[in-house]
């Protein structure tokens, strides 16, 4: 990418000299002469400056600059005619609504005296470790904003957030608060990639040119939502491919309502602004109060979309997920939902556990129906006590049975919800989110508890803490099966009720953090009717996520492809369920279903009571095979060799271990046609000098005319011809270095 020295720097004296540190280390520096901040990490440089108008101005974001490269000083851009003033065309790092700005802003404030104009100016900064905090204040109003920057040493991923403070003696109202604004230099071939969807149809890849007229990705639902993922990527159509060319990408670490806007400004620069969704948003700050925004992460790769994905996967594993940079491998899981639904009892679950242990399952999870008066989705939600008719001796006999079979025990919960037909709701009807006197809209026969309330938060934590303390539970499948409606908080003054959007999520994070602190061995899955709450915020407190309730193995190929654009396979759960699948009534072989699911964290959700001996034998063989490759699958480098989004009949992925000693190829055929042989699949990411032995994943003979052993160069350049005939066929291969 060419250097992004914005128009303001054209012709200016460029005298700042930089010494580039080891790319494995982060470097954050400020040049007092040119007033330029420079952050270096991985192979990325991010730079911004204090311009001559005392604004913070974007300077550069891209591949790492070299020794002796110079930036600054930087000047604010002159206005473009009388219609676009300097404030609008200057690429500010945190533009506020004021001073004649018409581009998308990061901050909009209303003051007690009726003023709605905010003009931020630099005050001071402090560099600490891999980050810098820059303090800005309004030119006259008592408003202070601290912009926080960090850069990851290994990947160069930048993290940005803002702290907004009321320094005055009267309240003010924040009507819009983003975390950051990122700017890309003008080019005429930018393309936006993002992920959209709905229930049972998440992770659909969307691509469009970046042009004048904003693209707005958002959720107004109170949670992340399936409709859009809080992730974006921007590449250049003339030079970027799956494995080469520039890609800028980013994701918001927030599990509530959010918005990311992508737009070209009046002079052609691209601005990406992300943070709280301003829809129905108003956050009142009393004197001395502050509002913290979530972190908006962004990164850069010159290795195409594949390189961007692998970089972001690594960042998530090392910096986001629990485990202090070493997340635990996902155990092979069995879930009882499809076998029993609400009709759970001690004897039935024990019988399922025996069958699950027989095929090598490591974690047995009992789903909905174990608590309260829970015989359907119409009652009992909120009453988290063991149903005595179903479990007369409590959960201990079942848990002991599961542990005795060598498996961990997990339990389904949906703590944030309540059925009106429940003891909890009858005791505390005011605990549900509502506008008093207005109808309460139900979804799935349930309401949403107002987790923003301290008493509700404390009740839910106490309930969960007691559940885990009294029972030897290793795992919670934490579900969330509807979005908000009637978002009122009657206990607060009307002007403060919209704080619900922020305080709810803060308290959710608090509960999760406290549970993990008190029960450090407990693991948690984030589920929301599938992929309705997957984001970097919730991922910091949970070990795995449920991408979709749709377990159709063919549908999952494209959904998992989309998921992998943004998020790491290390957290992506995928289940083997029954055929025909309940979603599409599509019939597929058990081998096909396993190979589809083995590309993430493997789970089994089929009704084992209906399996035959041959099914158990196949499953045991495939589970054993998966355990030999799961470290590579979950924590290796993912290469999307043939994407199902390309419209062809085939798809293929390759996972390569960090040391490049093992690789796992998954190949799929949708439908055979015209008896034509398919081209060889060329691998990527191997060590060209190493010799790799090939074997079929799960056993069986390798394809005819394929060498039993060849160099990495051979497999990458000559490829592997995978002959498949018929419909919904699949094959897996393992490559082991000598």
XYZ file of C-alpha atoms in Angstrom:
738
model
C 0.000 0.000 0.000
C 1.275 3.453 -0.789
C 1.993 5.679 2.205
C -1.059 7.428 3.543
C 0.278 10.959 3.928
C -3.014 12.785 3.869
C -3.558 15.800 1.697
C -2.700 18.058 4.629
C 0.875 16.745 4.615
C 1.478 17.380 0.933
C 4.444 19.693 0.527
C 5.070 19.872 4.275
C 8.501 19.330 5.771
C 8.856 15.624 6.593
C 11.511 15.466 9.233
C 10.418 12.842 11.790
C 12.866 9.920 11.815
C 11.862 6.500 13.154
C 13.894 3.443 14.147
C 11.904 0.268 13.581
C 11.943 -2.219 16.442
C 11.741 -6.005 16.222
C 8.333 -6.705 14.606
C 7.615 -9.203 17.402
C 7.610 -6.268 19.821
C 5.217 -3.359 19.998
C 6.535 0.166 19.879
C 4.580 3.298 20.773
C 6.351 6.612 20.245
C 5.609 10.294 20.087
C 7.770 12.773 18.213
C 7.499 16.103 20.011
C 8.862 18.045 17.049
C 6.358 16.820 14.472
C 3.669 15.905 17.041
C 3.161 12.508 15.434
C 2.201 9.355 17.369
C 3.370 6.094 15.860
C 2.345 2.584 16.916
C 4.206 -0.405 15.477
C 3.401 -4.061 16.100
C 3.623 -7.254 14.078
C 4.193 -5.901 10.579
C 1.803 -2.966 10.924
C 2.202 0.762 11.503
C -0.607 2.976 12.771
C 0.092 6.705 12.989
C -1.856 9.826 13.905
C -0.858 13.366 14.749
C -1.801 16.578 16.502
C -2.396 18.931 13.598
C -2.045 22.690 13.489
C -5.668 23.085 14.660
C -4.946 20.953 17.770
C -7.130 18.158 16.429
C -6.084 14.513 16.336
C -5.718 13.610 12.681
C -5.272 10.236 10.953
C -1.910 9.867 9.199
C -1.226 6.220 8.227
C -2.597 2.698 8.708
C -0.988 -0.173 6.817
C 2.140 -2.275 6.426
C 5.047 -1.476 8.696
C 7.134 1.502 7.626
C 10.889 1.238 7.590
C 13.899 2.815 9.210
C 14.210 6.448 8.261
C 10.636 6.808 7.031
C 9.224 10.147 8.072
C 5.763 11.454 8.909
C 4.515 14.917 9.773
C 4.102 17.656 10.669
C 0.431 17.485 9.710
C -2.004 20.238 8.885
C -5.773 20.256 8.945
C -7.254 20.162 5.471
C -8.711 23.376 4.072
C -12.430 23.425 3.443
C -13.748 22.206 0.094
C -15.646 25.249 -1.145
C -18.078 26.819 1.304
C -20.163 23.663 1.633
C -17.621 21.333 3.236
C -15.643 23.028 5.940
C -12.302 21.916 7.306
C -13.901 20.037 10.201
C -15.800 17.840 7.747
C -12.985 16.919 5.369
C -10.127 16.630 7.872
C -9.878 12.928 8.874
C -10.181 13.372 12.628
C -9.453 10.426 14.887
C -12.521 11.139 17.031
C -14.769 13.660 15.270
C -17.414 15.326 17.430
C -20.636 16.973 16.292
C -19.618 20.606 16.041
C -17.567 23.142 14.169
C -19.384 22.605 10.869
C -18.965 18.853 10.510
C -21.223 16.840 8.182
C -19.398 13.508 8.019
C -20.188 10.659 10.423
C -19.244 11.640 13.977
C -17.950 9.613 16.893
C -19.485 11.852 19.559
C -22.623 13.929 19.881
C -23.419 15.758 23.139
C -26.295 17.949 24.370
C -25.535 20.319 27.262
C -27.863 21.719 29.914
C -27.796 25.219 28.400
C -29.073 23.969 25.035
C -25.670 23.882 23.335
C -25.166 20.843 21.077
C -21.795 21.889 19.635
C -18.633 20.021 20.666
C -15.151 20.890 19.380
C -12.374 18.743 20.832
C -8.776 19.897 21.160
C -5.626 18.114 22.303
C -4.594 18.597 25.951
C -2.049 15.937 26.909
C -1.028 12.320 26.484
C 0.643 9.474 28.348
C 2.465 6.489 26.840
C 2.353 3.262 28.829
C 3.679 -0.041 27.485
C 1.982 -0.978 24.227
C -0.477 1.907 24.334
C -1.067 5.612 24.628
C -3.891 7.646 26.177
C -4.595 11.053 24.642
C -6.668 13.582 26.577
C -8.875 16.018 24.669
C -11.284 18.697 25.896
C -13.988 20.823 24.372
C -12.908 24.399 23.657
C -15.255 25.765 26.347
C -17.709 23.144 27.659
C -16.646 21.035 30.671
C -16.273 17.848 28.621
C -13.168 15.665 28.554
C -12.512 12.696 26.285
C -9.601 10.319 26.764
C -8.769 8.315 23.650
C -6.982 5.048 24.380
C -4.851 3.228 21.819
C -3.039 -0.103 22.018
C -1.264 -2.294 19.490
C -0.677 -6.017 19.788
C 3.017 -6.889 19.469
C 2.478 -10.109 17.546
C -0.304 -9.243 15.108
C -0.341 -5.457 14.925
C -4.067 -5.376 15.757
C -4.951 -1.919 17.086
C -7.432 -1.472 19.911
C -9.209 1.839 20.437
C -11.778 3.103 22.933
C -12.867 6.359 24.543
C -13.623 7.568 28.066
C -16.064 10.492 28.126
C -16.288 12.587 31.305
C -18.496 15.420 32.568
C -16.220 17.879 34.363
C -18.983 20.432 34.938
C -21.596 21.191 37.572
C -24.701 20.404 35.489
C -25.742 17.199 33.673
C -25.098 16.600 30.003
C -26.543 14.020 27.609
C -24.528 11.860 25.238
C -26.618 11.121 22.164
C -23.949 9.282 20.191
C -20.736 7.644 21.393
C -18.470 5.621 19.156
C -15.272 3.910 20.182
C -13.149 5.045 17.251
C -13.031 6.350 13.718
C -10.586 4.651 11.342
C -9.567 6.303 8.069
C -8.254 4.787 4.825
C -6.588 6.861 2.115
C -8.576 7.590 -1.056
C -8.621 4.736 -3.602
C -11.196 3.949 -6.264
C -11.477 0.163 -5.842
C -12.256 -0.499 -2.187
C -14.613 -3.402 -1.502
C -16.489 -4.018 1.748
C -17.043 -7.530 3.124
C -19.416 -8.132 5.998
C -21.563 -10.923 7.452
C -25.349 -10.888 7.617
C -28.025 -13.412 8.480
C -31.056 -14.451 10.470
C -31.993 -17.308 12.752
C -30.865 -20.600 11.128
C -29.160 -18.598 8.372
C -26.263 -16.797 10.028
C -22.818 -15.873 8.637
C -23.776 -15.011 5.056
C -20.869 -13.305 3.299
C -21.845 -10.004 1.666
C -19.550 -7.956 -0.570
C -20.084 -4.570 -2.203
C -18.042 -1.624 -3.463
C -17.272 1.113 -0.969
C -18.833 4.162 -2.538
C -20.463 7.418 -1.602
C -23.452 6.678 0.598
C -22.889 4.990 3.923
C -23.072 1.245 4.492
C -24.439 0.814 8.014
C -24.004 -2.463 9.886
C -25.893 -2.554 13.147
C -27.990 -4.254 15.770
C -30.840 -2.435 17.508
C -31.813 -5.544 19.464
C -30.110 -5.009 22.814
C -27.687 -7.818 21.910
C -25.282 -8.604 19.076
C -27.935 -10.221 16.878
C -27.885 -12.588 13.905
C -28.796 -9.872 11.408
C -25.268 -8.460 11.192
C -21.960 -9.400 12.758
C -19.953 -6.511 14.302
C -17.091 -7.167 11.876
C -15.930 -5.663 8.601
C -13.152 -6.126 6.074
C -12.096 -3.800 3.274
C -9.841 -4.904 0.428
C -9.028 -3.602 -3.058
C -10.588 -5.404 -5.996
C -7.727 -4.622 -8.377
C -4.994 -6.207 -6.263
C -6.520 -8.247 -3.397
C -7.267 -11.972 -3.535
C -7.869 -14.646 -0.914
C -4.116 -14.973 -0.346
C -2.574 -11.681 -1.455
C -3.102 -7.948 -1.399
C -4.145 -5.428 1.241
C -7.014 -6.025 3.653
C -8.107 -3.822 6.543
C -10.426 -5.496 9.014
C -11.978 -4.869 12.387
C -14.513 -5.942 14.990
C -16.304 -4.337 17.898
C -16.002 -5.959 21.330
C -19.573 -5.335 22.483
C -22.540 -7.620 23.107
C -25.315 -5.010 23.107
C -26.793 -2.733 20.456
C -23.985 -1.553 18.176
C -23.315 0.202 14.889
C -20.451 0.335 12.373
C -20.731 2.785 9.469
C -18.483 2.717 6.399
C -18.546 5.695 4.055
C -16.484 7.736 1.634
C -16.097 11.321 2.711
C -16.327 14.300 0.380
C -12.692 13.917 -0.753
C -12.743 10.153 -1.217
C -11.193 8.939 2.044
C -12.978 5.995 3.677
C -14.088 6.400 7.267
C -15.124 3.508 9.498
C -16.868 4.577 12.715
C -18.002 2.013 15.282
C -19.399 1.893 18.793
C -22.704 2.142 20.628
C -25.747 2.265 18.384
C -27.248 5.768 18.618
C -30.708 4.292 17.950
C -32.859 4.948 21.051
C -29.628 5.896 22.826
C -29.167 8.681 25.351
C -26.711 8.463 28.216
C -27.036 11.184 30.830
C -23.849 12.094 32.673
C -24.275 13.820 36.017
C -21.387 16.028 37.189
C -18.327 13.863 37.691
C -19.765 10.843 35.861
C -18.162 9.119 32.885
C -19.039 6.779 30.053
C -16.629 4.140 28.791
C -16.986 2.861 25.237
C -16.198 -0.715 24.141
C -12.973 -1.486 22.297
C -13.072 -1.292 18.500
C -10.250 -3.459 17.137
C -8.771 -3.061 13.663
C -5.932 -4.730 11.803
C -4.142 -4.904 8.480
C -2.742 -7.721 6.359
C -1.032 -7.718 2.979
C -1.795 -11.441 2.546
C -5.399 -11.135 1.371
C -8.566 -12.151 3.168
C -7.035 -15.463 4.163
C -4.059 -13.741 5.755
C -6.348 -11.266 7.514
C -8.445 -14.118 8.920
C -5.445 -16.062 10.158
C -3.999 -12.943 11.770
C -7.267 -12.141 13.526
C -7.705 -15.770 14.627
C -4.266 -15.640 16.235
C -5.095 -12.350 17.947
C -8.277 -13.818 19.383
C -6.541 -16.938 20.669
C -3.690 -14.990 22.227
C -5.426 -11.817 23.450
C -9.199 -12.269 23.691
C -10.165 -15.798 24.718
C -9.889 -17.066 28.303
C -6.729 -19.005 29.029
C -4.125 -16.235 29.146
C -3.026 -16.790 25.575
C -3.405 -20.581 25.692
C -7.089 -21.438 25.296
C -7.986 -25.013 26.106
C -8.793 -27.345 23.247
C -12.541 -27.904 22.884
C -13.585 -31.282 24.260
C -15.763 -33.554 22.118
C -19.258 -32.793 23.380
C -22.616 -34.551 23.447
C -25.836 -32.559 23.939
C -29.129 -34.224 24.825
C -31.577 -31.748 23.215
C -32.458 -33.587 20.011
C -32.773 -36.895 21.848
C -35.104 -35.795 24.641
C -36.027 -32.094 24.258
C -37.892 -31.200 27.491
C -38.546 -34.832 28.494
C -35.370 -35.216 30.541
C -35.126 -37.495 33.558
C -32.425 -39.273 35.494
C -32.723 -42.685 33.844
C -32.966 -41.334 30.303
C -29.976 -39.045 30.664
C -27.897 -41.812 32.221
C -28.697 -44.069 29.278
C -27.645 -41.363 26.830
C -24.451 -40.769 28.795
C -23.525 -44.429 28.471
C -24.013 -44.290 24.724
C -22.035 -41.044 24.437
C -19.104 -42.464 26.400
C -19.108 -45.458 24.062
C -18.038 -43.280 21.098
C -15.382 -41.275 22.954
C -17.341 -38.178 24.044
C -15.515 -36.106 26.676
C -18.284 -33.752 27.849
C -21.948 -34.657 28.391
C -24.395 -31.729 28.417
C -27.993 -31.978 29.602
C -30.094 -29.384 27.802
C -33.403 -27.684 28.644
C -36.082 -29.239 30.862
C -34.241 -30.165 34.070
C -35.546 -27.341 36.304
C -38.752 -25.874 37.732
C -42.057 -26.690 36.019
C -40.232 -26.966 32.708
C -42.102 -29.416 30.483
C -42.319 -27.038 27.518
C -41.144 -23.528 26.655
C -44.299 -22.094 28.248
C -43.349 -22.328 31.927
C -40.574 -22.567 34.485
C -37.957 -20.301 32.966
C -36.409 -18.350 35.829
C -36.905 -21.080 38.476
C -33.443 -22.615 38.550
C -34.112 -25.421 40.997
C -33.945 -29.087 40.042
C -37.300 -30.606 39.078
C -37.936 -33.187 41.844
C -40.200 -35.371 39.702
C -37.522 -35.783 37.048
C -34.563 -35.902 39.428
C -35.835 -37.059 42.837
C -32.290 -37.293 44.184
C -31.076 -34.040 42.642
C -28.448 -33.909 39.935
C -25.749 -35.719 41.889
C -26.539 -39.282 40.749
C -26.477 -38.214 37.092
C -23.322 -36.146 37.534
C -21.594 -39.003 39.331
C -22.621 -41.352 36.535
C -21.239 -39.007 33.869
C -17.971 -38.550 35.746
C -17.714 -42.288 36.300
C -17.908 -42.751 32.556
C -14.893 -40.446 32.154
C -16.776 -37.385 30.930
C -17.245 -33.829 32.175
C -20.771 -32.691 33.028
C -22.473 -29.648 31.543
C -25.864 -28.021 31.904
C -28.078 -25.742 29.788
C -29.175 -22.443 31.366
C -30.922 -19.292 30.147
C -30.453 -16.958 33.122
C -31.487 -13.655 31.511
C -35.023 -14.781 30.663
C -38.264 -15.510 32.508
C -41.599 -17.128 31.661
C -44.614 -15.223 32.992
C -45.686 -18.666 34.204
C -42.889 -18.996 36.758
C -42.415 -18.496 40.471
C -39.772 -15.839 39.786
C -42.092 -13.706 37.671
C -44.980 -14.085 40.089
C -42.697 -12.830 42.881
C -40.995 -10.071 40.851
C -43.035 -8.998 37.801
C -41.214 -5.668 37.844
C -37.916 -7.425 37.115
C -38.803 -7.833 33.420
C -37.803 -5.134 30.948
C -40.998 -3.145 30.350
C -42.816 0.146 30.100
C -45.393 0.079 32.908
C -48.920 0.282 31.587
C -47.905 -0.887 28.126
C -48.306 -4.412 26.670
C -45.380 -6.767 27.262
C -44.418 -8.468 24.021
C -43.537 -12.119 24.510
C -41.258 -14.163 22.282
C -40.928 -17.913 22.808
C -43.354 -17.352 25.697
C -40.736 -15.415 27.623
C -39.674 -11.939 28.715
C -36.207 -10.468 29.234
C -35.094 -9.753 32.786
C -33.705 -6.280 33.419
C -30.134 -7.282 34.097
C -29.207 -3.593 34.346
C -30.808 -3.594 37.795
C -28.379 -4.395 40.587
C -30.898 -6.605 42.436
C -31.554 -8.663 39.314
C -27.852 -8.952 38.611
C -27.121 -10.109 42.155
C -29.991 -12.609 42.128
C -28.795 -14.194 38.886
C -25.218 -14.401 40.068
C -26.249 -15.977 43.365
C -28.420 -18.524 41.561
C -25.644 -19.516 39.158
C -22.989 -19.536 41.860
C -25.087 -21.839 44.047
C -25.885 -24.115 41.111
C -22.211 -24.586 40.273
C -21.090 -24.747 43.920
C -23.642 -27.394 44.943
C -23.106 -29.529 41.850
C -19.891 -30.713 40.263
C -20.518 -28.885 36.977
C -17.728 -28.176 34.481
C -19.697 -26.408 31.752
C -22.681 -24.116 31.194
C -24.402 -23.739 27.831
C -25.628 -20.154 28.344
C -28.555 -19.462 26.028
C -30.448 -16.237 25.162
C -33.497 -16.914 23.020
C -35.082 -13.583 22.197
C -34.327 -9.896 21.655
C -35.639 -6.925 23.579
C -38.944 -5.121 23.338
C -40.403 -2.265 25.420
C -36.914 -1.240 26.669
C -38.011 0.601 29.797
C -36.436 0.835 33.240
C -39.164 2.281 35.421
C -36.990 2.573 38.521
C -34.950 5.357 36.892
C -35.955 8.871 35.937
C -37.226 9.021 32.337
C -34.099 10.796 31.116
C -31.897 8.019 32.538
C -33.824 4.960 31.336
C -31.889 4.571 28.043
C -28.850 3.674 30.169
C -30.386 0.217 30.015
C -28.533 -0.416 26.737
C -25.149 -0.038 28.417
C -25.705 -1.168 31.999
C -27.369 -4.435 30.984
C -24.283 -5.598 29.085
C -21.900 -4.353 31.753
C -23.722 -6.438 34.358
C -23.758 -9.462 32.051
C -19.979 -9.200 31.770
C -19.722 -8.763 35.543
C -21.637 -11.989 36.203
C -19.541 -13.961 33.751
C -16.297 -12.560 35.163
C -17.322 -13.291 38.762
C -18.389 -16.842 37.911
C -15.038 -17.478 36.288
C -13.208 -15.935 39.242
C -15.025 -18.089 41.795
C -15.012 -21.203 39.610
C -11.814 -21.025 37.547
C -12.327 -24.474 35.996
C -15.849 -23.688 34.780
C -16.259 -23.257 31.027
C -19.114 -21.408 29.325
C -20.635 -21.381 25.846
C -22.303 -18.280 24.420
C -25.487 -19.242 22.592
C -28.376 -17.068 21.433
C -30.728 -19.198 19.397
C -27.550 -19.969 17.490
C -25.193 -17.134 16.541
C -27.149 -14.219 18.026
C -24.456 -13.265 20.537
C -21.027 -13.814 19.025
C -18.585 -10.929 19.357
C -15.195 -10.143 20.856
C -16.861 -8.803 24.016
C -18.620 -12.022 25.005
C -15.688 -14.104 23.767
C -13.473 -12.630 26.474
C -15.644 -14.417 29.071
C -16.699 -17.592 27.246
C -14.764 -20.537 25.880
C -16.844 -21.426 22.849
C -19.804 -20.137 20.840
C -22.760 -21.749 19.085
C -22.781 -20.366 15.527
C -26.275 -21.490 14.506
C -29.199 -23.705 15.447
C -29.016 -24.881 11.839
C -26.988 -28.107 11.982
C -27.564 -29.151 8.368
C -24.022 -30.243 7.397
C -24.183 -28.742 3.916
C -25.592 -25.409 5.111
C -22.882 -25.372 7.759
C -20.119 -25.381 5.125
C -20.991 -21.866 3.957
C -21.871 -20.706 7.470
C -18.557 -21.938 8.843
C -16.766 -20.299 5.927
C -18.460 -16.990 6.775
C -17.787 -17.416 10.491
C -14.093 -18.002 9.799
C -13.777 -14.641 8.065
C -14.262 -12.955 11.428
C -13.761 -15.456 14.234
C -11.417 -18.276 15.164
C -12.233 -21.975 14.658
C -10.940 -22.358 18.243
C -14.392 -21.306 19.517
C -16.708 -22.551 16.756
C -18.867 -25.494 17.848
C -20.297 -27.797 15.178
C -22.618 -30.734 15.857
C -23.309 -34.009 14.136
C -27.094 -34.400 14.206
C -29.632 -36.748 12.674
C -30.433 -37.336 9.011
C -32.649 -36.208 7.448
C -31.790 -32.920 9.108
C -34.694 -31.119 10.754
C -33.961 -27.841 8.903
C -34.075 -28.927 5.254
C -35.020 -32.633 5.464
C -31.744 -33.251 3.606
C -30.245 -36.733 3.894
C -26.488 -37.116 4.268
C -24.172 -39.880 5.378
C -22.773 -39.999 8.888
C -19.230 -39.630 7.497
C -20.277 -36.456 5.644
C -21.848 -35.033 8.803
C -18.736 -35.753 10.836
C -16.346 -34.240 8.305
C -18.463 -31.073 8.131
C -18.461 -30.759 11.933
C -14.798 -31.661 12.433
C -13.725 -28.276 11.037
C -14.379 -26.640 14.426
C -15.096 -27.861 17.943
C -16.746 -31.243 17.419
C -20.070 -31.992 19.058
C -22.706 -34.667 18.663
C -26.372 -33.787 19.055
C -28.025 -36.770 17.383
C -30.530 -39.025 19.130
C -28.233 -41.885 20.098
C -31.253 -43.962 21.083
C -31.963 -44.399 17.367
C -28.438 -45.330 16.300
C -27.471 -48.788 15.098
C -24.222 -50.599 15.852
C -22.752 -49.434 12.550
C -23.464 -45.808 13.493
C -21.664 -46.195 16.805
C -18.703 -47.800 15.052
C -18.488 -44.965 12.517
C -18.807 -42.321 15.212
C -16.144 -43.923 17.404
C -13.759 -44.090 14.454
C -14.340 -40.454 13.503
C -14.094 -39.153 17.081
C -10.779 -40.957 17.521
C -9.547 -39.451 14.258
C -10.668 -35.978 15.293
C -8.748 -36.138 18.554
C -5.561 -36.726 16.544
C -6.019 -33.516 14.545
C -8.101 -31.161 16.704
C -5.183 -29.047 17.887
C -4.373 -28.315 14.263
C -8.033 -27.713 13.372
C -8.805 -25.470 16.337
C -5.532 -23.610 16.774
C -3.701 -23.935 13.480
C -3.767 -21.690 10.425
C -6.912 -21.973 8.314
C -6.755 -21.819 4.512
C -10.025 -21.555 2.582
C -8.854 -23.426 -0.534
C -12.212 -23.564 -2.314
C -14.928 -21.403 -0.844
C -18.573 -22.523 -0.989
C -19.411 -18.868 -1.709
C -17.728 -19.128 -5.114
C -20.785 -20.852 -6.549
C -19.040 -24.080 -7.540
C -19.913 -27.648 -6.685
C -16.922 -28.102 -4.390
C -15.480 -26.598 -1.253
C -12.302 -27.332 0.677
C -10.452 -26.080 3.734
C -6.981 -26.830 5.031
C -5.784 -26.435 8.604
C -2.026 -26.296 9.175
C -0.382 -26.635 12.580
C 1.758 -23.802 13.909
C 4.951 -25.821 13.395
C 3.758 -26.924 9.920
C 4.239 -30.580 10.824
C 0.583 -31.521 10.392
C -2.121 -30.422 7.960
C -5.735 -31.532 7.657
C -7.677 -31.259 4.404
C -11.493 -31.336 4.301
C -12.998 -31.649 0.815
C -16.705 -31.620 -0.094
C -18.721 -32.218 -3.239
C -22.251 -30.879 -3.472
C -23.234 -32.831 -6.570
C -21.523 -34.739 -9.311
C -22.297 -33.777 -12.897
C -21.396 -34.894 -16.439
C -18.748 -37.378 -15.227
C -16.076 -34.700 -15.401
C -12.972 -35.149 -13.234
C -12.407 -32.332 -10.778
C -9.139 -30.366 -10.740
C -6.556 -31.213 -8.106
C -6.765 -29.329 -4.822
C -3.545 -27.398 -4.236
C -2.603 -27.050 -0.595
C -1.133 -23.959 1.057
C 0.903 -23.117 4.106
C 3.081 -26.255 4.176
C 6.846 -26.239 4.530
C 7.984 -26.800 0.929
C 11.136 -28.620 2.069
C 9.433 -31.038 4.471
C 8.272 -34.500 3.387
C 4.622 -35.202 4.221
C 2.948 -38.607 4.462
C -0.714 -38.689 3.460
C -3.462 -40.749 5.086
C -7.239 -40.660 4.976
C -8.850 -39.030 7.993
C -10.812 -41.700 9.835
C -9.121 -44.554 8.019
C -9.336 -45.994 4.533
C -7.181 -45.994 1.435
C -5.652 -42.867 -0.061
C -6.747 -41.953 -3.601
C -5.315 -43.963 -6.476
C -2.166 -42.633 -8.158
C -1.325 -40.458 -5.163
C 2.149 -40.841 -3.667
C 2.179 -42.042 -0.078
C 4.741 -39.342 0.646
C 5.800 -36.133 -1.086
C 7.304 -32.741 -0.348
C 5.306 -29.757 0.782
C 6.228 -28.184 -2.546
C 4.612 -31.130 -4.353
C 1.344 -30.910 -2.412
C 1.166 -27.142 -2.884
C 2.131 -27.026 -6.565
C 0.878 -30.329 -7.963
C -1.980 -30.754 -5.521
C -4.166 -33.694 -4.587
C -6.803 -35.073 -6.945
C -9.805 -36.042 -4.829
C -12.208 -38.181 -6.819
C -15.763 -37.980 -5.479
C -18.919 -39.123 -7.208
C -22.540 -38.590 -6.273
C -24.246 -35.971 -4.138
C -23.117 -34.670 -0.750
C -19.792 -36.472 -0.718
C -16.874 -35.674 1.562
C -13.293 -36.731 2.181
C -10.665 -35.844 4.750
C -6.897 -36.280 4.588
C -4.067 -35.854 7.069
C -0.558 -34.774 6.060
C 2.188 -35.590 8.578
C 5.749 -34.329 8.227
C 8.527 -36.895 8.679
